[in-house]
CSV table of C-alpha atoms and ligand atoms in Angstrom, one decimal:
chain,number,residue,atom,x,y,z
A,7,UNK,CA,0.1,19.4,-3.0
A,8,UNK,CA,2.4,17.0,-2.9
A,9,UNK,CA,5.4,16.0,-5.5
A,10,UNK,CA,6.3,12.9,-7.3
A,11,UNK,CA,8.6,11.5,-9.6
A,12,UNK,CA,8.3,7.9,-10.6
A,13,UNK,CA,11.9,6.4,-11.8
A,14,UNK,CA,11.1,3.4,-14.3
A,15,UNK,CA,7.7,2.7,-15.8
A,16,UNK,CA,6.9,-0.9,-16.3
A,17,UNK,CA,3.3,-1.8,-14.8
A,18,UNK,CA,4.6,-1.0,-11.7
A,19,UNK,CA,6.2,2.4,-12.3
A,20,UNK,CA,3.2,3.6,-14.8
A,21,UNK,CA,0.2,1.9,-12.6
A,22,UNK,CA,2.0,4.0,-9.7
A,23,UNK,CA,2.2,7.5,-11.4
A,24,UNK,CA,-1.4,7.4,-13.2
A,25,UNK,CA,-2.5,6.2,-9.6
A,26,UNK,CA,-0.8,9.1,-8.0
A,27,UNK,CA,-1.8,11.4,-11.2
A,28,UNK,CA,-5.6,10.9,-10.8
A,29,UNK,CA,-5.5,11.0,-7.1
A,30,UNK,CA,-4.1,14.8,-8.1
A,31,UNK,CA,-0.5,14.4,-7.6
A,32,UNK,CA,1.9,16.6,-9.8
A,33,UNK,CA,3.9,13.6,-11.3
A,34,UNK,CA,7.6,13.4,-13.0
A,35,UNK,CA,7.4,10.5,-14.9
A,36,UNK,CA,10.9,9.5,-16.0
A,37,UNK,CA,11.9,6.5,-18.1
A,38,UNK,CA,15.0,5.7,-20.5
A,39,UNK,CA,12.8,4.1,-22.7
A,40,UNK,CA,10.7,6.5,-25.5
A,41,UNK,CA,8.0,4.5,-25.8
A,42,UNK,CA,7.3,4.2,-22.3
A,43,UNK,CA,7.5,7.8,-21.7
A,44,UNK,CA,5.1,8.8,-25.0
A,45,UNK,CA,2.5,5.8,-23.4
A,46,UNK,CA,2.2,8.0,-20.0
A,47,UNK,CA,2.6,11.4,-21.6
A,48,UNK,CA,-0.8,12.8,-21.4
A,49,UNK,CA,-1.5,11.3,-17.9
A,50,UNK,CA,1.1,12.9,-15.9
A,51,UNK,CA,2.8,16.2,-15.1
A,52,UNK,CA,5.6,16.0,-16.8
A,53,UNK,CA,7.1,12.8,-18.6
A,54,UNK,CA,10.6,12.6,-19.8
A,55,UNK,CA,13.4,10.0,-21.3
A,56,UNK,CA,16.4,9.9,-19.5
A,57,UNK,CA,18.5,7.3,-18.5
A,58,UNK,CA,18.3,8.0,-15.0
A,59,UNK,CA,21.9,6.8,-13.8
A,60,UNK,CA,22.7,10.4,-15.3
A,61,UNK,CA,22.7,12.7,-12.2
A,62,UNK,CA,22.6,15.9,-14.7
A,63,UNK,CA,19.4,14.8,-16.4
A,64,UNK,CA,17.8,14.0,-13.2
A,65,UNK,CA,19.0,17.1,-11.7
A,66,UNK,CA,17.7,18.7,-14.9
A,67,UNK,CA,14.5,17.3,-14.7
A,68,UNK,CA,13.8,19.0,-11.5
A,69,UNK,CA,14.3,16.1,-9.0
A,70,UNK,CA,15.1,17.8,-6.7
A,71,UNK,CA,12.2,19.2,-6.1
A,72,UNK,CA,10.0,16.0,-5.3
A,73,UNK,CA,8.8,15.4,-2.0
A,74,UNK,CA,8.6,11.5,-2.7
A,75,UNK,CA,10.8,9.5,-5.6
A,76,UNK,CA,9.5,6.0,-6.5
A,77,UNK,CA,12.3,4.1,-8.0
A,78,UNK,CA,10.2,1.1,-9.8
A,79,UNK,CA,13.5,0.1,-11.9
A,80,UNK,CA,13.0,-3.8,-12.2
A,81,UNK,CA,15.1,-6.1,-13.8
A,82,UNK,CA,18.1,-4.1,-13.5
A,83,UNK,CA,19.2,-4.8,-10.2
A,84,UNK,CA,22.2,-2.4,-10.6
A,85,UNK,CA,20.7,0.4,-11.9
A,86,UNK,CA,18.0,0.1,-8.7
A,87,UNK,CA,20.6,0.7,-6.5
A,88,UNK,CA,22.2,3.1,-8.6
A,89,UNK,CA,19.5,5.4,-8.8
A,90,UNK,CA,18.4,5.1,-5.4
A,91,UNK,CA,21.5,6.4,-3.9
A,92,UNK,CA,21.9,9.0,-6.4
A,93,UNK,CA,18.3,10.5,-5.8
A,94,UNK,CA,19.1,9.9,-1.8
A,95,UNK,CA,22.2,12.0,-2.4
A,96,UNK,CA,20.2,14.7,-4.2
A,97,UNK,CA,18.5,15.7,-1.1
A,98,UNK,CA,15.3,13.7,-1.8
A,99,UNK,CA,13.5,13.6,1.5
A,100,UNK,CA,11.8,10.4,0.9
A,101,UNK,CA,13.0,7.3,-1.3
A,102,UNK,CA,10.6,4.4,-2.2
A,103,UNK,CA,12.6,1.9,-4.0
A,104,UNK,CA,11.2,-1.6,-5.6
A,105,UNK,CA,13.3,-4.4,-4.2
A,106,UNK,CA,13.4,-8.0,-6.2
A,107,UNK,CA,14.7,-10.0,-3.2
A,108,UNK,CA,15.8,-9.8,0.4
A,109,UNK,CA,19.5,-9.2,-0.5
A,110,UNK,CA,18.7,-6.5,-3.0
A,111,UNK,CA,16.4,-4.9,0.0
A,112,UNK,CA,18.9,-5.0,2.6
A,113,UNK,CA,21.4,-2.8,0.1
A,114,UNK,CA,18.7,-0.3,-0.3
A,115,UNK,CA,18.3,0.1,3.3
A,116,UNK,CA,21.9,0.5,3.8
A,117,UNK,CA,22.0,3.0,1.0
A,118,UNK,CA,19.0,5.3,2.7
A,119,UNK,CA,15.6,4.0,1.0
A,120,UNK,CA,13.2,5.4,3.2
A,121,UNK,CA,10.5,2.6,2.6
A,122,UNK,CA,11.2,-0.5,0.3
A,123,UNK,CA,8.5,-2.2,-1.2
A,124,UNK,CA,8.3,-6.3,-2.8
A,125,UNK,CA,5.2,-5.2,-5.4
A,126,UNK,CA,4.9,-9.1,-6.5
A,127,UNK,CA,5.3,-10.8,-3.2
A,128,UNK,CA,3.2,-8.2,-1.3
A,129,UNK,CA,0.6,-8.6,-3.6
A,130,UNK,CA,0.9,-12.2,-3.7
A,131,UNK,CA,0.3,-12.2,0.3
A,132,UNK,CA,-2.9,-10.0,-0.2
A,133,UNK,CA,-4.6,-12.5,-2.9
A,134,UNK,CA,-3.7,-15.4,-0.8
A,135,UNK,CA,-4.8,-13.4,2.6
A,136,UNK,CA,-8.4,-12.7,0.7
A,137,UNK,CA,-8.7,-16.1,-1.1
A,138,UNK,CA,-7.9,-17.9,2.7
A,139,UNK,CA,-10.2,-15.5,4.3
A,140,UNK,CA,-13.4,-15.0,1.7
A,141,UNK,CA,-15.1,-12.0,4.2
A,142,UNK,CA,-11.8,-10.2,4.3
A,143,UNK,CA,-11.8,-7.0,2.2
A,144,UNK,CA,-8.8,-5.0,3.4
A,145,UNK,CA,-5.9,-5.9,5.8
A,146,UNK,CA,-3.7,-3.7,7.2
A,147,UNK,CA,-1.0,-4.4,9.2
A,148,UNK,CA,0.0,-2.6,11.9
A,149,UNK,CA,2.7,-4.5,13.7
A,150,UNK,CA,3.9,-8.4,13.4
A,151,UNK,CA,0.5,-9.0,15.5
A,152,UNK,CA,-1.9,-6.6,15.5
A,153,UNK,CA,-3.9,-5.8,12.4
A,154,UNK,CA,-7.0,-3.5,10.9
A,155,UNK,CA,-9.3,-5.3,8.9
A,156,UNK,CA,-12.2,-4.8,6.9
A,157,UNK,CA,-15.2,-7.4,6.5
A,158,UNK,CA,-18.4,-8.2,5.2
A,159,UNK,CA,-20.7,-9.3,8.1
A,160,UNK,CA,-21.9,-12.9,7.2
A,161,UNK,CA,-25.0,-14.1,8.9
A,162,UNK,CA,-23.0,-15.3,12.0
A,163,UNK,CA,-22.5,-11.7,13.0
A,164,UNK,CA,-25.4,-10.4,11.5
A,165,UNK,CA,-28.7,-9.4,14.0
A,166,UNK,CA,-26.7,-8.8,17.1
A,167,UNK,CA,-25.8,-5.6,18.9
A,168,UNK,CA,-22.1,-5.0,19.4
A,169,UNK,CA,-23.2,-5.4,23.2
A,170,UNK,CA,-24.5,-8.8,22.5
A,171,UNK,CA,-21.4,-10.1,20.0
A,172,UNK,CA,-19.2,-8.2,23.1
A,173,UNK,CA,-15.9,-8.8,20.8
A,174,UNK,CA,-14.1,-6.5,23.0
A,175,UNK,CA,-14.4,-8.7,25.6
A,176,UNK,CA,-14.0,-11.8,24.4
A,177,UNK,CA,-11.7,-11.4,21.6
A,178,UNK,CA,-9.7,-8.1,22.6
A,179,UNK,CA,-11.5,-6.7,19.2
A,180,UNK,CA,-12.3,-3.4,18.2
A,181,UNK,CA,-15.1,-1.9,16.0
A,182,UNK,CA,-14.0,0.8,14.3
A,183,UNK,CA,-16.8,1.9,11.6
A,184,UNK,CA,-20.0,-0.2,10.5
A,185,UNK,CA,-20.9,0.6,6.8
A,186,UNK,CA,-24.4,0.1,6.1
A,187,UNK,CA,-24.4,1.0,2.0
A,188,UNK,CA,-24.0,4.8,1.7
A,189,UNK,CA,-24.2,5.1,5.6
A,190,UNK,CA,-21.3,4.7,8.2
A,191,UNK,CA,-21.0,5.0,11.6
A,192,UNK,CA,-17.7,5.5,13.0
A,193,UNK,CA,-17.3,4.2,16.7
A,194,UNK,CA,-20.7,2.1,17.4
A,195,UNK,CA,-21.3,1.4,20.7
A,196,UNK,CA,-22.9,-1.2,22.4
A,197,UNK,CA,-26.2,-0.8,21.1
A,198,UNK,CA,-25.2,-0.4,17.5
A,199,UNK,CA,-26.7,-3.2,15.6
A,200,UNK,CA,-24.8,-5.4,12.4
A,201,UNK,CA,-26.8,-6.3,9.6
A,202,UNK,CA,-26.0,-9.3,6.7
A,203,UNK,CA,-23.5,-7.6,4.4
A,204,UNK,CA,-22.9,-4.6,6.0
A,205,UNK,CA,-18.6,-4.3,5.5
A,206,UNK,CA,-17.2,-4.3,9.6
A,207,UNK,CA,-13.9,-2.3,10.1
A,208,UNK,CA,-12.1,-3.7,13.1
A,209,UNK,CA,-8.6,-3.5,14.6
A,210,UNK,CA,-7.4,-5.8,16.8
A,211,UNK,CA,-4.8,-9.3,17.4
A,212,UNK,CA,-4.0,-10.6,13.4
A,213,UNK,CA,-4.4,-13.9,14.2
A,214,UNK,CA,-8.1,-13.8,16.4
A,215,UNK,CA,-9.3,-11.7,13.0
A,216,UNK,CA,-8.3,-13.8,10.7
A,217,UNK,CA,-10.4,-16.6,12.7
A,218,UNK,CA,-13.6,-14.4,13.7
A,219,UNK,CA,-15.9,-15.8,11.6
A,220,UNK,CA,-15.1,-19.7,11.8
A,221,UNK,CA,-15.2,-18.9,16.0
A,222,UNK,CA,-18.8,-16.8,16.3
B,301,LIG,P1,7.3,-4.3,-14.0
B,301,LIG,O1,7.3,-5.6,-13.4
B,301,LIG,O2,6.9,-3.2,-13.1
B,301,LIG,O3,6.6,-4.3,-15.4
B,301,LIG,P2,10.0,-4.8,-14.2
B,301,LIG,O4,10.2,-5.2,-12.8
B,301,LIG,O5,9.9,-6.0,-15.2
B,301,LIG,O6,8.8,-3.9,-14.4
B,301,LIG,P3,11.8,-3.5,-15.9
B,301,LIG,O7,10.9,-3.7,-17.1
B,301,LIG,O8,13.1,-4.1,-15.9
B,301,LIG,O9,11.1,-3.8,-14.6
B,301,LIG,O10,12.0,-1.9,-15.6
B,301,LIG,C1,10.9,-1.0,-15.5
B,301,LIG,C2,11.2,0.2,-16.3
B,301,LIG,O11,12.4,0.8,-15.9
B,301,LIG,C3,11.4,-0.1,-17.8
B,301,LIG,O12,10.4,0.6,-18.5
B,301,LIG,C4,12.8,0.4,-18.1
B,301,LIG,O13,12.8,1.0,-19.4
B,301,LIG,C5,13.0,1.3,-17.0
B,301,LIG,N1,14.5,1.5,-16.7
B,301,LIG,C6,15.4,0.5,-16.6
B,301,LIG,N2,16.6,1.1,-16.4
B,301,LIG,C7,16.4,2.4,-16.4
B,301,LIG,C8,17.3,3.6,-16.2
B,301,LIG,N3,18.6,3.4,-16.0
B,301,LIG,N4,16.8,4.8,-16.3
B,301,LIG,C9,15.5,5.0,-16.5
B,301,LIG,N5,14.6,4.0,-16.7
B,301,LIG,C10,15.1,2.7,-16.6
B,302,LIG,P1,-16.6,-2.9,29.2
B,302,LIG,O1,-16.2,-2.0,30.3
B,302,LIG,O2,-17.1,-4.3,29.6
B,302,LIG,O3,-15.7,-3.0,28.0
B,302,LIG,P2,-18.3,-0.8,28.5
B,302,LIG,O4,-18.7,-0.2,29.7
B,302,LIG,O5,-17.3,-0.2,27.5
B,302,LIG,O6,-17.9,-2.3,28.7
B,302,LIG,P3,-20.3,-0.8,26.4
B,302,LIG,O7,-19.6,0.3,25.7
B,302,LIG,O8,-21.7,-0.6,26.8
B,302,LIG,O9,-19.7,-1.2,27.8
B,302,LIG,O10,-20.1,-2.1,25.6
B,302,LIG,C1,-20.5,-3.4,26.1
B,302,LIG,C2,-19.7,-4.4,25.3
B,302,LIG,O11,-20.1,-4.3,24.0
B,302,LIG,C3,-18.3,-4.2,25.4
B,302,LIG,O12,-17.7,-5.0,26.5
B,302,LIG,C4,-17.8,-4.8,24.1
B,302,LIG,O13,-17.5,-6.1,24.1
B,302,LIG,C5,-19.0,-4.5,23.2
B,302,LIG,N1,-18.7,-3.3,22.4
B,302,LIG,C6,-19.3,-2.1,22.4
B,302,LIG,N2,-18.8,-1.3,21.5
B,302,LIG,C7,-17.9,-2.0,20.8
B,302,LIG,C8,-17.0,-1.8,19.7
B,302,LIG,N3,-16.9,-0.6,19.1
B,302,LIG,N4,-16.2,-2.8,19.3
B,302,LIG,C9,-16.2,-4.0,19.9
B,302,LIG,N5,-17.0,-4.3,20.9
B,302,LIG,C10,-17.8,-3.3,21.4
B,303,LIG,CA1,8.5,-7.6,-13.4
Protein backbone atom coordinates (compact mmCIF):
# COMPACT_ATOMS: atom_id res chain seq x y z
CA UNK A 1 0.00 0.00 0.00
CA UNK A 2 1.12 3.07 -0.84
CA UNK A 3 2.43 6.18 1.45
CA UNK A 4 1.33 9.71 1.73
CA UNK A 5 1.96 12.76 3.37
CA UNK A 6 0.01 15.79 2.53
CA UNK A 7 2.08 19.25 3.50
CA UNK A 8 -0.56 22.12 4.13
CA UNK A 9 -4.27 21.53 4.52
CA UNK A 10 -6.48 24.12 3.21
CA UNK A 11 -9.37 22.65 0.91
CA UNK A 12 -6.84 21.56 -1.25
CA UNK A 13 -4.49 19.82 1.12
CA UNK A 14 -7.48 18.21 3.33
CA UNK A 15 -9.85 17.34 0.21
CA UNK A 16 -6.47 15.54 -1.02
CA UNK A 17 -5.64 13.39 2.13
CA UNK A 18 -9.41 12.33 3.02
CA UNK A 19 -9.48 11.52 -0.80
CA UNK A 20 -6.42 9.54 -0.62
CA UNK A 21 -7.57 8.26 3.11
CA UNK A 22 -10.81 6.71 1.92
CA UNK A 23 -9.40 5.32 -1.21
CA UNK A 24 -7.11 3.34 1.69
CA UNK A 25 -3.98 5.33 1.60
CA UNK A 26 -1.86 5.42 4.92
CA UNK A 27 -1.89 9.34 5.10
CA UNK A 28 0.65 11.89 7.11
CA UNK A 29 -1.31 14.74 7.34
CA UNK A 30 0.88 17.71 8.41
CA UNK A 31 -0.12 21.23 9.00
CA UNK A 32 1.37 24.25 11.23
CA UNK A 33 -1.92 25.23 12.02
CA UNK A 34 -3.74 23.21 15.25
CA UNK A 35 -6.98 23.61 14.17
CA UNK A 36 -6.45 22.34 10.87
CA UNK A 37 -4.67 19.31 12.00
CA UNK A 38 -7.55 18.48 14.98
CA UNK A 39 -10.31 18.97 11.78
CA UNK A 40 -8.54 15.93 9.82
CA UNK A 41 -7.47 13.94 12.84
CA UNK A 42 -9.79 11.15 12.76
CA UNK A 43 -9.71 10.79 8.89
CA UNK A 44 -6.13 10.06 8.33
CA UNK A 45 -3.16 8.01 9.53
CA UNK A 46 -1.48 10.16 11.29
CA UNK A 47 -1.99 14.02 11.64
CA UNK A 48 0.46 16.35 13.17
CA UNK A 49 1.38 20.31 13.72
CA UNK A 50 4.51 21.18 12.52
CA UNK A 51 5.68 24.06 10.76
CA UNK A 52 7.09 22.21 8.03
CA UNK A 53 10.11 24.51 7.05
CA UNK A 54 11.62 22.50 10.11
CA UNK A 55 13.54 19.65 8.47
CA UNK A 56 13.78 17.91 12.17
CA UNK A 57 10.06 17.78 12.66
CA UNK A 58 9.45 16.52 9.17
CA UNK A 59 12.22 14.12 9.51
CA UNK A 60 10.53 13.30 12.85
CA UNK A 61 7.39 12.75 11.49
CA UNK A 62 8.50 9.98 9.40
CA UNK A 63 8.78 11.70 5.93
CA UNK A 64 10.95 9.94 4.91
CA UNK A 65 9.19 7.11 4.53
CA UNK A 66 6.43 8.37 2.01
CA UNK A 67 6.37 7.14 -1.27
CA UNK A 68 4.49 10.45 -2.53
CA UNK A 69 4.54 14.06 -0.68
CA UNK A 70 1.86 16.57 -1.73
CA UNK A 71 3.00 20.00 -0.82
CA UNK A 72 -0.56 21.92 -0.99
CA UNK A 73 1.07 25.07 0.88
CA UNK A 74 -0.91 28.07 -0.73
CA UNK A 75 -0.53 31.51 -0.08
CA UNK A 76 2.89 31.26 1.00
CA UNK A 77 4.75 31.20 -1.97
CA UNK A 78 8.11 30.94 -0.03
CA UNK A 79 7.39 28.44 2.15
CA UNK A 80 6.06 26.23 -1.20
CA UNK A 81 9.32 26.26 -2.35
CA UNK A 82 10.84 25.87 0.84
CA UNK A 83 9.30 22.71 1.62
CA UNK A 84 9.53 21.27 -1.62
CA UNK A 85 13.16 21.24 -1.83
CA UNK A 86 13.58 20.16 1.60
CA UNK A 87 11.29 17.09 1.26
CA UNK A 88 13.18 16.55 -2.36
CA UNK A 89 16.42 16.55 -0.44
CA UNK A 90 15.02 14.10 2.10
CA UNK A 91 15.05 11.43 -0.38
CA UNK A 92 11.33 11.65 -1.27
CA UNK A 93 10.94 9.78 -4.42
CA UNK A 94 8.09 11.65 -5.71
CA UNK A 95 7.18 15.47 -4.99
CA UNK A 96 3.69 16.88 -6.02
CA UNK A 97 3.81 20.55 -5.25
CA UNK A 98 0.75 23.17 -5.76
CA UNK A 99 2.01 25.97 -7.95
CA UNK A 100 0.07 29.65 -7.88
CA UNK A 101 1.50 30.78 -11.19
CA UNK A 102 3.78 29.96 -14.07
CA UNK A 103 6.90 31.66 -12.46
CA UNK A 104 6.32 29.87 -9.12
CA UNK A 105 5.94 26.50 -11.33
CA UNK A 106 9.02 26.88 -13.21
CA UNK A 107 11.07 27.19 -9.60
CA UNK A 108 9.53 24.04 -8.52
CA UNK A 109 10.65 22.26 -11.50
CA UNK A 110 14.03 23.59 -11.24
CA UNK A 111 14.04 22.54 -7.56
CA UNK A 112 12.96 18.68 -8.47
CA UNK A 113 8.96 18.66 -8.14
CA UNK A 114 8.23 15.62 -9.81
CA UNK A 115 4.68 16.64 -11.01
CA UNK A 116 3.25 20.27 -10.41
CA UNK A 117 -0.24 20.84 -10.32
CA UNK A 118 -2.48 24.52 -10.88
CA UNK A 119 -5.67 23.10 -8.57
CA UNK A 120 -7.76 26.41 -9.50
CA UNK A 121 -6.86 26.80 -13.05
CA UNK A 122 -6.97 23.10 -13.84
CA UNK A 123 -10.21 22.87 -12.43
CA UNK A 124 -11.35 25.98 -14.06
CA UNK A 125 -10.37 24.29 -17.57
CA UNK A 126 -12.51 21.19 -16.62
CA UNK A 127 -15.91 23.23 -15.71
CA UNK A 128 -15.47 25.28 -18.74
CA UNK A 129 -14.33 21.97 -20.98
CA UNK A 130 -17.90 20.33 -19.60
CA UNK A 131 -20.12 23.49 -19.68
CA UNK A 132 -18.64 24.02 -23.61
CA UNK A 133 -19.22 20.46 -24.30
CA UNK A 134 -22.71 19.30 -22.30
CA UNK A 135 -22.06 15.23 -23.33
CA UNK A 136 -18.58 15.39 -22.02
CA UNK A 137 -18.15 13.56 -18.80
CA UNK A 138 -14.40 13.02 -18.33
CA UNK A 139 -11.40 14.40 -20.40
CA UNK A 140 -8.21 13.20 -20.21
CA UNK A 141 -5.42 14.36 -21.85
CA UNK A 142 -2.95 12.49 -23.27
CA UNK A 143 -0.65 14.79 -25.29
CA UNK A 144 -1.17 18.58 -26.64
CA UNK A 145 -3.59 16.68 -29.30
CA UNK A 146 -4.75 13.53 -28.51
CA UNK A 147 -7.26 12.96 -25.76
CA UNK A 148 -9.64 10.18 -23.88
CA UNK A 149 -12.98 11.10 -23.33
CA UNK A 150 -15.96 10.01 -21.82
CA UNK A 151 -19.69 10.73 -23.21
CA UNK A 152 -23.15 10.28 -22.98
CA UNK A 153 -24.47 8.97 -26.37
CA UNK A 154 -27.22 11.57 -27.47
CA UNK A 155 -29.71 10.47 -30.01
CA UNK A 156 -27.31 11.34 -32.97
CA UNK A 157 -25.13 8.38 -32.08
CA UNK A 158 -27.74 6.38 -30.56
CA UNK A 159 -29.32 3.14 -32.81
CA UNK A 160 -26.22 2.57 -34.90
CA UNK A 161 -23.58 -0.17 -34.87
CA UNK A 162 -20.10 1.05 -34.39
CA UNK A 163 -19.76 -0.51 -38.01
CA UNK A 164 -22.38 1.88 -39.31
CA UNK A 165 -21.10 5.26 -37.20
CA UNK A 166 -17.44 3.73 -38.65
CA UNK A 167 -15.65 6.71 -36.39
CA UNK A 168 -12.50 4.96 -36.93
CA UNK A 169 -12.63 5.69 -40.34
CA UNK A 170 -13.85 8.77 -40.63
CA UNK A 171 -12.74 10.45 -37.66
CA UNK A 172 -9.47 8.50 -36.66
CA UNK A 173 -11.69 7.65 -33.37
CA UNK A 174 -11.50 4.91 -31.08
CA UNK A 175 -14.14 3.10 -28.84
CA UNK A 176 -12.78 2.16 -25.95
CA UNK A 177 -15.73 0.77 -23.58
CA UNK A 178 -19.66 1.19 -24.13
CA UNK A 179 -21.43 1.38 -20.63
CA UNK A 180 -24.84 0.31 -20.79
CA UNK A 181 -26.02 0.94 -16.87
CA UNK A 182 -24.33 -1.75 -14.70
CA UNK A 183 -23.01 -3.37 -18.02
CA UNK A 184 -19.72 -2.59 -20.01
CA UNK A 185 -18.18 -3.83 -22.73
CA UNK A 186 -14.68 -3.01 -23.23
CA UNK A 187 -13.45 -3.08 -26.95
CA UNK A 188 -16.95 -3.32 -29.16
CA UNK A 189 -16.53 -4.19 -32.47
CA UNK A 190 -18.23 -3.41 -35.41
CA UNK A 191 -21.36 -4.91 -34.61
CA UNK A 192 -21.65 -3.54 -31.14
CA UNK A 193 -24.66 -1.33 -30.97
CA UNK A 194 -25.04 2.43 -28.97
CA UNK A 195 -28.09 3.07 -27.25
CA UNK A 196 -29.51 6.86 -26.04
CA UNK A 197 -27.60 7.53 -22.85
CA UNK A 198 -25.37 4.87 -22.75
CA UNK A 199 -21.75 6.85 -21.46
CA UNK A 200 -19.15 6.24 -24.76
CA UNK A 201 -15.34 6.09 -23.78
CA UNK A 202 -13.24 7.04 -26.68
CA UNK A 203 -9.69 8.10 -27.43
CA UNK A 204 -8.69 9.80 -30.21
CA UNK A 205 -7.53 13.63 -31.89
CA UNK A 206 -8.80 16.46 -28.91
CA UNK A 207 -10.07 18.63 -31.22
CA UNK A 208 -12.42 15.98 -33.64
CA UNK A 209 -13.85 14.87 -29.96
CA UNK A 210 -14.65 17.84 -28.77
CA UNK A 211 -16.75 18.36 -32.10
CA UNK A 212 -18.32 14.74 -32.46
CA UNK A 213 -21.55 15.37 -31.69
CA UNK A 214 -22.20 18.82 -33.58
CA UNK A 215 -20.58 16.67 -36.81
CA UNK A 216 -22.74 13.15 -36.67
P1 LIG B 1 -6.62 26.31 -0.31
O1 LIG B 1 -6.89 27.15 -1.50
O2 LIG B 1 -6.24 24.90 -0.63
O3 LIG B 1 -7.65 26.38 0.75
P2 LIG B 1 -4.54 28.14 0.04
O4 LIG B 1 -3.99 28.00 -1.32
O5 LIG B 1 -5.40 29.32 0.32
O6 LIG B 1 -5.34 26.84 0.39
P3 LIG B 1 -3.10 28.48 2.43
O7 LIG B 1 -4.36 28.61 3.21
O8 LIG B 1 -2.20 29.63 2.31
O9 LIG B 1 -3.38 27.95 1.02
O10 LIG B 1 -2.25 27.25 2.96
C1 LIG B 1 -2.79 25.97 3.04
C2 LIG B 1 -2.42 25.40 4.40
O11 LIG B 1 -1.00 25.33 4.52
C3 LIG B 1 -2.92 26.22 5.58
O12 LIG B 1 -3.75 25.39 6.38
C4 LIG B 1 -1.66 26.64 6.30
O13 LIG B 1 -1.82 26.61 7.70
C5 LIG B 1 -0.66 25.61 5.84
N1 LIG B 1 0.72 26.09 5.92
C6 LIG B 1 1.20 27.26 5.47
N2 LIG B 1 2.52 27.35 5.71
C7 LIG B 1 2.88 26.20 6.34
C8 LIG B 1 4.13 25.68 6.86
N3 LIG B 1 5.26 26.37 6.78
N4 LIG B 1 4.10 24.46 7.43
C9 LIG B 1 2.96 23.75 7.52
N5 LIG B 1 1.78 24.18 7.05
C10 LIG B 1 1.73 25.39 6.47
P1 LIG C 1 -11.07 -1.28 -41.10
O1 LIG C 1 -9.96 -2.17 -41.55
O2 LIG C 1 -11.82 -0.58 -42.17
O3 LIG C 1 -10.73 -0.39 -39.94
P2 LIG C 1 -11.99 -3.54 -39.72
O4 LIG C 1 -11.63 -4.68 -40.54
O5 LIG C 1 -11.26 -3.25 -38.47
O6 LIG C 1 -12.15 -2.24 -40.58
P3 LIG C 1 -14.41 -3.89 -38.27
O7 LIG C 1 -13.69 -4.16 -37.03
O8 LIG C 1 -15.47 -4.82 -38.74
O9 LIG C 1 -13.52 -3.71 -39.51
O10 LIG C 1 -15.03 -2.45 -38.16
C1 LIG C 1 -15.64 -1.78 -39.25
C2 LIG C 1 -15.68 -0.32 -38.93
O11 LIG C 1 -16.40 -0.15 -37.74
C3 LIG C 1 -14.32 0.25 -38.69
O12 LIG C 1 -13.73 0.79 -39.84
C4 LIG C 1 -14.60 1.33 -37.70
O13 LIG C 1 -14.88 2.55 -38.32
C5 LIG C 1 -15.85 0.86 -36.96
N1 LIG C 1 -15.48 0.32 -35.67
C6 LIG C 1 -15.46 -0.94 -35.24
N2 LIG C 1 -15.06 -1.03 -33.97
C7 LIG C 1 -14.80 0.24 -33.57
C8 LIG C 1 -14.36 0.83 -32.37
N3 LIG C 1 -14.09 0.12 -31.26
N4 LIG C 1 -14.21 2.16 -32.34
C9 LIG C 1 -14.47 2.91 -33.41
N5 LIG C 1 -14.90 2.42 -34.57
C10 LIG C 1 -15.07 1.09 -34.66
CA1 LIG D 1 -6.57 29.38 -2.20
Amino acid sequence: MKQFAVIGLGRFGSSVATALARMGCQVLAIDSDAEKVEAIMDEVTHAIQADARDEEALKAAGIRNVDVAIVAIGENVEANILVTLIVKELGVKCVVAKALNDLHAKVLAKIGADKIVFPERDMGVRVARTLAAGNVLEHIDLSPDYSIVEIAASHRLAGKTLGQLNLRARHGIMVVAIKHGDNIVVAPGAEDVVREGDILVLIGPTKVLERLEERE
